[in-house]
Amino acid sequence: MKIVDLRSDTVTHPTPAMREAMYRAEVGDDVFGEDPTVNRLERMAAERLGKEAALFVVSGTMGNLVALLTHCGRGDEVILGDRSHTLLFEQGGMAALGGITPYPLPNQPDGTLRLDDIAGAIRGDNVHWPRSRLVCLESTHNVCNGTPLTAEYTAQAARLAHAHGLQVHLDGARIFNAAAALAVDVPDLVRDVDSVMFCLSKALCAPVGSLVCGSAEFIARARRARKVVGGGMRQAGILAAAGIVALEQMADRMVEDHARAQRLGQGLAEVPGVEVAPVMSNMVYFGLTEEAEKTPAEVLDGLASLGVRVLPRAGGRFRAVTHYWIGDGDIERTVEAFRQVVGVAG
Ligand SMILES: Cc1ncc(COP(=O)(O)O)c(C=O)c1O
């Protein structure tokens, strides 16, 4: 039985084309700057995002950390969302490893931070206060239903930050999903930010890797930060080769995943006992209503026995994420599995 694994788009295995490219990759020592495949991936990524330069890192977590360590020094403060991945799911790396303090602001349901809140959080010059250095945004916003930030919002937030001498970093782990959801080009979404991280290993299907993009000067400094967190890799072209295929073959197909996510959301909404949040990209967040006769744990067990996996979330909710290895038949199977397991008569 095929397992329909909707827990995350990180469960994606590399495609045959990626495995072939990895096998054939030309490599060198990337810490010496001599891996031609890494160098090519970094040039391609910078070009795709409309930035001067890019840096290949192991993961999204490392990419965000490296960006924050590059923007900020010890005692500096970062303004970010209280539901952001960087605050919730990256072990407080900025504080633990960089001496950087987070200043969390309420994420609105669409993943934004209110501009008034940002303005109110920027510190003046006072010996008692940390220095406000950076605003971090996230798009698509994972916990906020996978909602993309519009180019207009990002430009406004960046204008505000820059007017006060702060920089802006975008956690764009799924920036290609954001571009597809808004039907705009990626460079339009990241033009106003000083740095952006995006992941190859999520919806783009590569086995490993993320890129931090920014000015050439910023990336030169980020290269030092990557080295100090142990992220200097050697013959990393083996991994970068899959990333090149990801950019060439995967980046422009997100609309297919989004269409399936819409169908999944619609299908689940028709299952008695299930209520579904608005579907904004490739993520479907949903929960059980009072009429459901099962606990979330029982639902997960029942689904597992039918070969369907979704991710349990806080408050008894669930998340399902569509990706390259999920086809139309898998969506139908998932809806049917829920109908059977939740067990409320229609
Ligand atoms: C929005 C966001 N940022 C960063 C990350 C971290 O990426 P990684 O798991 O590669 O460290 C994730 C992972 O799911 C994410 O969803």
Coordinates of C-alpha atoms and ligand atoms in Angstrom, one line a residue:
M1 CA 0.0 0.0 0.0
K2 CA 1.4 3.4 -0.9
I3 CA 1.6 5.7 2.1
V4 CA 0.1 9.1 1.3
D5 CA 2.5 11.2 3.4
L6 CA 1.0 14.7 3.8
R7 CA 2.8 15.6 7.0
S8 CA 5.1 18.1 5.3
D9 CA 6.7 19.0 1.9
T10 CA 10.0 18.1 3.6
V11 CA 9.2 14.4 3.2
T12 CA 9.8 14.7 -0.5
H13 CA 12.4 12.3 -1.9
P14 CA 14.7 13.5 -4.7
T15 CA 13.6 12.8 -8.2
P16 CA 15.4 10.4 -10.6
A17 CA 16.8 13.5 -12.4
M18 CA 18.2 14.8 -9.1
R19 CA 19.8 11.4 -8.3
E20 CA 21.4 11.3 -11.7
A21 CA 22.7 14.9 -11.4
M22 CA 24.2 14.0 -7.9
Y23 CA 26.0 11.0 -9.4
R24 CA 27.5 13.0 -12.2
A25 CA 28.2 16.2 -10.2
E26 CA 31.6 17.9 -10.7
V27 CA 33.0 18.7 -7.3
G28 CA 35.8 20.6 -5.5
D29 CA 36.5 22.0 -2.0
D30 CA 33.7 24.5 -1.4
V31 CA 35.4 26.0 1.7
F32 CA 38.2 27.0 -0.8
G33 CA 35.4 28.3 -3.1
E34 CA 36.4 25.6 -5.6
D35 CA 33.2 23.5 -6.0
P36 CA 32.0 24.4 -9.5
T37 CA 28.5 22.9 -8.9
V38 CA 28.0 24.9 -5.6
N39 CA 29.2 28.0 -7.4
R40 CA 26.8 27.5 -10.2
L41 CA 23.9 26.8 -7.8
E42 CA 24.7 30.0 -5.9
R43 CA 24.8 32.1 -9.1
M44 CA 21.5 30.6 -10.2
A45 CA 19.8 31.2 -6.9
A46 CA 21.0 34.8 -6.8
E47 CA 19.7 35.3 -10.3
R48 CA 16.3 33.7 -9.6
L49 CA 15.8 35.9 -6.6
G50 CA 17.2 39.1 -8.2
K51 CA 19.9 39.5 -5.6
E52 CA 23.7 40.0 -6.1
A53 CA 24.9 36.8 -4.4
A54 CA 23.8 33.6 -2.6
L55 CA 25.3 31.2 -0.1
F56 CA 24.5 27.4 0.0
V57 CA 23.7 26.2 3.6
V58 CA 22.6 22.9 5.0
S59 CA 19.1 23.8 6.1
G60 CA 16.5 26.6 6.6
T61 CA 17.4 26.8 10.2
M62 CA 21.0 27.3 9.5
G63 CA 20.1 29.9 6.7
N64 CA 18.1 31.9 9.1
L65 CA 20.7 31.7 11.9
V66 CA 23.5 32.7 9.5
A67 CA 21.5 35.6 8.2
L68 CA 20.7 36.8 11.8
L69 CA 24.4 36.4 12.9
T70 CA 25.4 38.4 9.9
H71 CA 22.9 41.3 10.5
C72 CA 23.3 41.4 14.3
G73 CA 25.9 41.5 17.0
R74 CA 25.6 40.5 20.7
G75 CA 23.0 42.6 22.5
D76 CA 21.1 43.5 19.3
E77 CA 17.4 42.9 19.0
V78 CA 15.3 41.3 16.3
I79 CA 11.6 42.2 15.8
L80 CA 9.7 39.1 14.5
G81 CA 6.3 37.3 14.7
D82 CA 5.2 35.4 17.8
R83 CA 4.1 32.6 15.4
S84 CA 7.2 32.7 13.2
H85 CA 9.3 29.6 12.5
T86 CA 12.4 31.3 13.7
L87 CA 10.9 32.1 17.1
L88 CA 9.0 28.8 17.6
F89 CA 11.0 26.1 16.0
E90 CA 14.7 27.0 15.8
Q91 CA 15.6 26.4 19.4
G92 CA 16.2 30.1 20.0
G93 CA 19.4 29.8 18.1
M94 CA 19.8 33.6 17.7
A95 CA 19.9 34.0 21.6
A96 CA 21.7 30.7 22.3
L97 CA 24.5 31.2 19.8
G98 CA 24.4 34.8 18.9
G99 CA 23.5 36.8 22.0
I100 CA 20.6 38.3 20.0
T101 CA 17.3 39.0 21.7
P102 CA 14.0 38.4 20.0
Y103 CA 11.2 41.0 20.3
P104 CA 8.1 39.0 19.3
L105 CA 5.0 40.9 18.0
P106 CA 1.6 39.3 17.3
N107 CA 1.4 37.7 13.9
Q108 CA -1.9 38.6 12.3
P109 CA -3.9 35.7 10.8
D110 CA -2.4 36.6 7.4
G111 CA 1.1 36.2 8.7
T112 CA 1.9 40.0 8.7
L113 CA 3.1 42.1 11.6
R114 CA 1.0 45.3 12.1
L115 CA 3.1 48.3 10.9
D116 CA 2.1 50.2 14.0
D117 CA 3.4 47.3 16.1
I118 CA 6.7 47.4 14.3
A119 CA 7.0 51.1 14.7
G120 CA 6.2 50.8 18.4
A121 CA 8.8 48.1 18.9
I122 CA 11.7 50.0 17.4
R123 CA 13.8 51.3 20.2
G124 CA 15.3 54.8 20.6
D125 CA 18.8 55.5 21.8
N126 CA 18.7 54.7 25.5
V127 CA 21.4 53.1 27.6
H128 CA 18.8 50.7 29.2
W129 CA 17.6 49.2 25.9
P130 CA 19.0 46.7 23.4
R131 CA 19.7 48.0 19.9
S132 CA 16.9 47.3 17.4
R133 CA 18.7 45.9 14.4
L134 CA 16.5 43.7 12.3
V135 CA 12.9 42.9 11.3
C136 CA 12.2 39.3 10.3
L137 CA 9.2 38.4 8.1
E138 CA 8.1 34.9 6.9
S139 CA 6.5 34.0 3.6
T140 CA 4.7 31.8 3.0
H141 CA 3.8 31.9 6.7
N142 CA 3.9 28.3 7.9
V143 CA 1.7 28.5 11.1
C144 CA -0.6 31.1 9.6
N145 CA -2.1 28.7 7.1
G146 CA 0.7 29.0 4.6
T147 CA -0.3 32.6 3.7
P148 CA 2.0 34.5 1.4
L149 CA 3.0 38.1 2.2
T150 CA 2.3 40.5 -0.7
A151 CA 5.0 42.5 -2.3
E152 CA 3.2 45.7 -1.2
Y153 CA 3.2 44.7 2.5
T154 CA 6.8 43.6 2.4
A155 CA 7.7 47.0 0.8
Q156 CA 5.9 48.9 3.4
A157 CA 7.4 47.0 6.3
A158 CA 10.9 47.4 4.7
R159 CA 10.4 51.1 4.2
L160 CA 9.5 51.5 7.8
A161 CA 12.4 49.4 9.0
H162 CA 14.9 51.2 6.8
A163 CA 13.7 54.6 7.8
H164 CA 14.8 53.7 11.3
G165 CA 18.1 52.2 10.3
L166 CA 17.0 48.6 10.7
Q167 CA 17.6 45.8 8.1
V168 CA 15.0 43.2 7.0
H169 CA 15.4 39.5 6.7
L170 CA 12.8 37.3 5.0
D171 CA 12.4 33.6 6.0
G172 CA 11.3 32.6 2.5
A173 CA 11.6 28.9 3.1
R174 CA 8.6 28.5 0.6
I175 CA 9.1 31.7 -1.4
F176 CA 8.3 29.9 -4.7
N177 CA 5.0 28.9 -3.1
A178 CA 4.4 32.5 -2.2
A179 CA 5.1 33.6 -5.8
A180 CA 2.8 31.0 -7.2
A181 CA 0.0 31.8 -4.8
L182 CA 0.2 35.5 -5.6
A183 CA 0.9 35.0 -9.3
V184 CA 3.9 37.3 -9.2
D185 CA 7.7 36.8 -9.8
V186 CA 9.9 35.9 -6.9
P187 CA 12.2 39.0 -7.3
D188 CA 9.1 41.2 -6.8
L189 CA 8.5 39.6 -3.4
V190 CA 12.0 40.0 -2.1
R191 CA 13.2 43.2 -3.8
D192 CA 12.9 45.3 -0.6
V193 CA 14.4 42.9 1.9
D194 CA 18.1 42.9 2.7
S195 CA 18.4 39.1 2.9
V196 CA 16.2 36.2 2.1
M197 CA 16.5 32.5 2.9
F198 CA 14.7 29.9 0.8
C199 CA 14.7 26.1 1.0
L200 CA 15.5 23.6 -1.8
S201 CA 14.5 20.7 0.5
K202 CA 10.8 21.5 0.9
A203 CA 8.4 22.0 -2.0
L204 CA 11.3 22.0 -4.5
C205 CA 12.0 18.3 -3.6
A206 CA 15.8 18.4 -3.2
P207 CA 17.2 16.2 -0.4
V208 CA 19.2 18.8 1.4
G209 CA 19.9 22.5 1.3
S210 CA 18.8 26.1 1.5
L211 CA 20.2 29.4 0.2
V212 CA 20.7 32.8 1.8
C213 CA 20.6 35.6 -0.8
G214 CA 21.5 39.3 -0.5
S215 CA 24.1 41.8 -1.6
A216 CA 27.6 40.6 -2.4
E217 CA 29.0 42.3 0.6
F218 CA 26.4 40.7 2.9
I219 CA 27.0 37.2 1.5
A220 CA 30.8 37.6 2.0
R221 CA 30.1 38.2 5.7
A222 CA 27.5 35.5 5.8
R223 CA 30.1 33.0 4.5
R224 CA 32.1 33.7 7.7
A225 CA 29.0 33.2 9.8
R226 CA 28.3 29.9 8.1
K227 CA 31.8 28.7 8.8
V228 CA 31.6 29.4 12.5
V229 CA 28.4 27.4 12.9
G230 CA 30.2 24.5 11.3
G231 CA 28.4 24.9 7.9
G232 CA 31.5 24.9 5.7
M233 CA 31.0 21.9 3.5
R234 CA 33.6 20.4 1.2
Q235 CA 32.5 18.5 -1.9
A236 CA 29.0 19.8 -1.5
G237 CA 28.5 19.9 -5.2
I238 CA 26.9 16.4 -4.7
L239 CA 24.1 18.2 -2.9
A240 CA 24.1 21.3 -5.0
A241 CA 23.6 19.3 -8.1
A242 CA 20.1 18.2 -6.8
G243 CA 19.4 21.9 -6.0
I244 CA 20.2 22.9 -9.5
V245 CA 17.6 20.4 -10.8
A246 CA 15.2 21.7 -8.2
L247 CA 15.5 25.3 -9.5
E248 CA 15.3 24.2 -13.1
Q249 CA 12.5 21.7 -12.9
M250 CA 10.5 22.2 -9.7
A251 CA 10.3 25.9 -8.9
D252 CA 7.7 26.7 -11.5
R253 CA 5.3 23.8 -10.7
M254 CA 4.0 25.0 -7.4
V255 CA 0.5 25.9 -8.8
E256 CA -0.1 22.1 -9.2
D257 CA 0.4 21.5 -5.5
H258 CA -1.7 24.5 -4.7
A259 CA -4.6 23.3 -6.9
R260 CA -4.4 19.9 -5.1
A261 CA -4.3 21.6 -1.7
Q262 CA -7.5 23.5 -2.7
R263 CA -9.2 20.2 -3.7
L264 CA -8.1 18.6 -0.5
G265 CA -9.5 21.5 1.5
Q266 CA -12.8 21.4 -0.3
G267 CA -13.0 17.6 0.0
L268 CA -12.3 17.7 3.8
A269 CA -14.7 20.6 4.3
E270 CA -17.4 18.3 3.0
V271 CA -16.6 15.5 5.5
P272 CA -19.1 15.8 8.5
G273 CA -17.1 16.5 11.7
V274 CA -14.2 18.4 9.9
E275 CA -13.7 22.1 9.6
V276 CA -11.1 23.6 7.4
A277 CA -9.2 26.9 7.5
P278 CA -8.8 28.9 4.2
V279 CA -6.2 27.3 2.0
M280 CA -3.6 29.9 0.9
S281 CA -0.9 27.8 -0.8
N282 CA 0.2 24.1 -0.3
M283 CA -0.9 23.8 3.3
V284 CA -4.3 22.7 4.6
Y285 CA -5.0 23.3 8.3
F286 CA -8.1 21.7 9.7
G287 CA -9.7 20.4 12.9
L288 CA -12.5 18.3 14.2
T289 CA -15.9 19.9 15.2
E290 CA -17.9 18.9 18.2
E291 CA -19.9 16.4 16.3
A292 CA -16.8 14.3 15.5
E293 CA -16.9 11.1 17.5
K294 CA -13.1 10.6 17.7
T295 CA -10.2 12.3 19.4
P296 CA -7.4 13.6 17.2
A297 CA -5.1 10.7 18.3
E298 CA -7.8 8.2 17.3
V299 CA -8.1 9.9 14.0
L300 CA -4.4 9.8 13.4
D301 CA -4.3 6.1 14.3
G302 CA -7.3 5.3 12.0
L303 CA -5.7 7.2 9.1
A304 CA -2.4 5.4 9.6
S305 CA -4.1 2.1 9.3
L306 CA -5.4 3.3 5.9
G307 CA -2.0 4.5 4.8
V308 CA -2.6 8.2 5.2
R309 CA -0.4 10.5 7.3
V310 CA -1.1 14.1 8.4
L311 CA 0.7 16.2 11.1
P312 CA -0.9 16.8 14.5
R313 CA -0.8 20.4 15.5
A314 CA -1.5 22.4 18.7
G315 CA -5.1 22.5 19.9
G316 CA -6.1 19.1 18.4
R317 CA -5.7 20.4 14.9
F318 CA -4.0 18.9 11.8
R319 CA -1.9 20.0 8.9
A320 CA -1.7 18.4 5.5
V321 CA 0.8 19.7 2.9
T322 CA 0.7 18.8 -0.8
H323 CA 3.9 18.3 -2.7
Y324 CA 5.5 16.7 -5.8
W325 CA 4.8 13.1 -4.8
I326 CA 1.1 13.7 -4.1
G327 CA -1.2 13.0 -7.0
D328 CA -4.9 13.5 -7.7
G329 CA -5.7 9.9 -6.5
D330 CA -3.9 10.6 -3.2
I331 CA -6.2 13.5 -2.5
E332 CA -9.3 11.4 -3.1
R333 CA -7.9 8.6 -0.9
T334 CA -7.2 11.1 1.9
V335 CA -10.7 12.6 1.8
E336 CA -12.2 9.1 1.8
A337 CA -10.0 8.0 4.7
F338 CA -11.1 11.0 6.7
R339 CA -14.8 10.3 6.0
Q340 CA -14.3 6.7 7.1
V341 CA -12.2 7.4 10.2
V342 CA -14.1 10.5 11.6
G343 CA -17.3 8.5 11.2
V344 CA -20.0 11.1 11.4
A345 CA -23.1 10.2 9.4
G346 CA -23.6 12.9 6.7
Ligands
LIG1 C1 9.0 28.8 7.4 C2 10.1 27.9 7.8 N1 11.3 28.4 8.0 C3 12.4 27.7 8.3 C4 12.3 26.3 8.3 C5 13.5 25.5 8.7 O1 14.0 24.7 7.7 P1 14.9 23.3 8.0 O2 13.9 22.3 8.5 O3 15.5 23.0 6.7 O4 15.8 23.7 9.0 C6 11.1 25.7 8.1 C7 10.9 24.2 8.2 O5 9.9 23.7 8.0 C8 9.9 26.5 7.8 O6 8.7 26.0 7.6

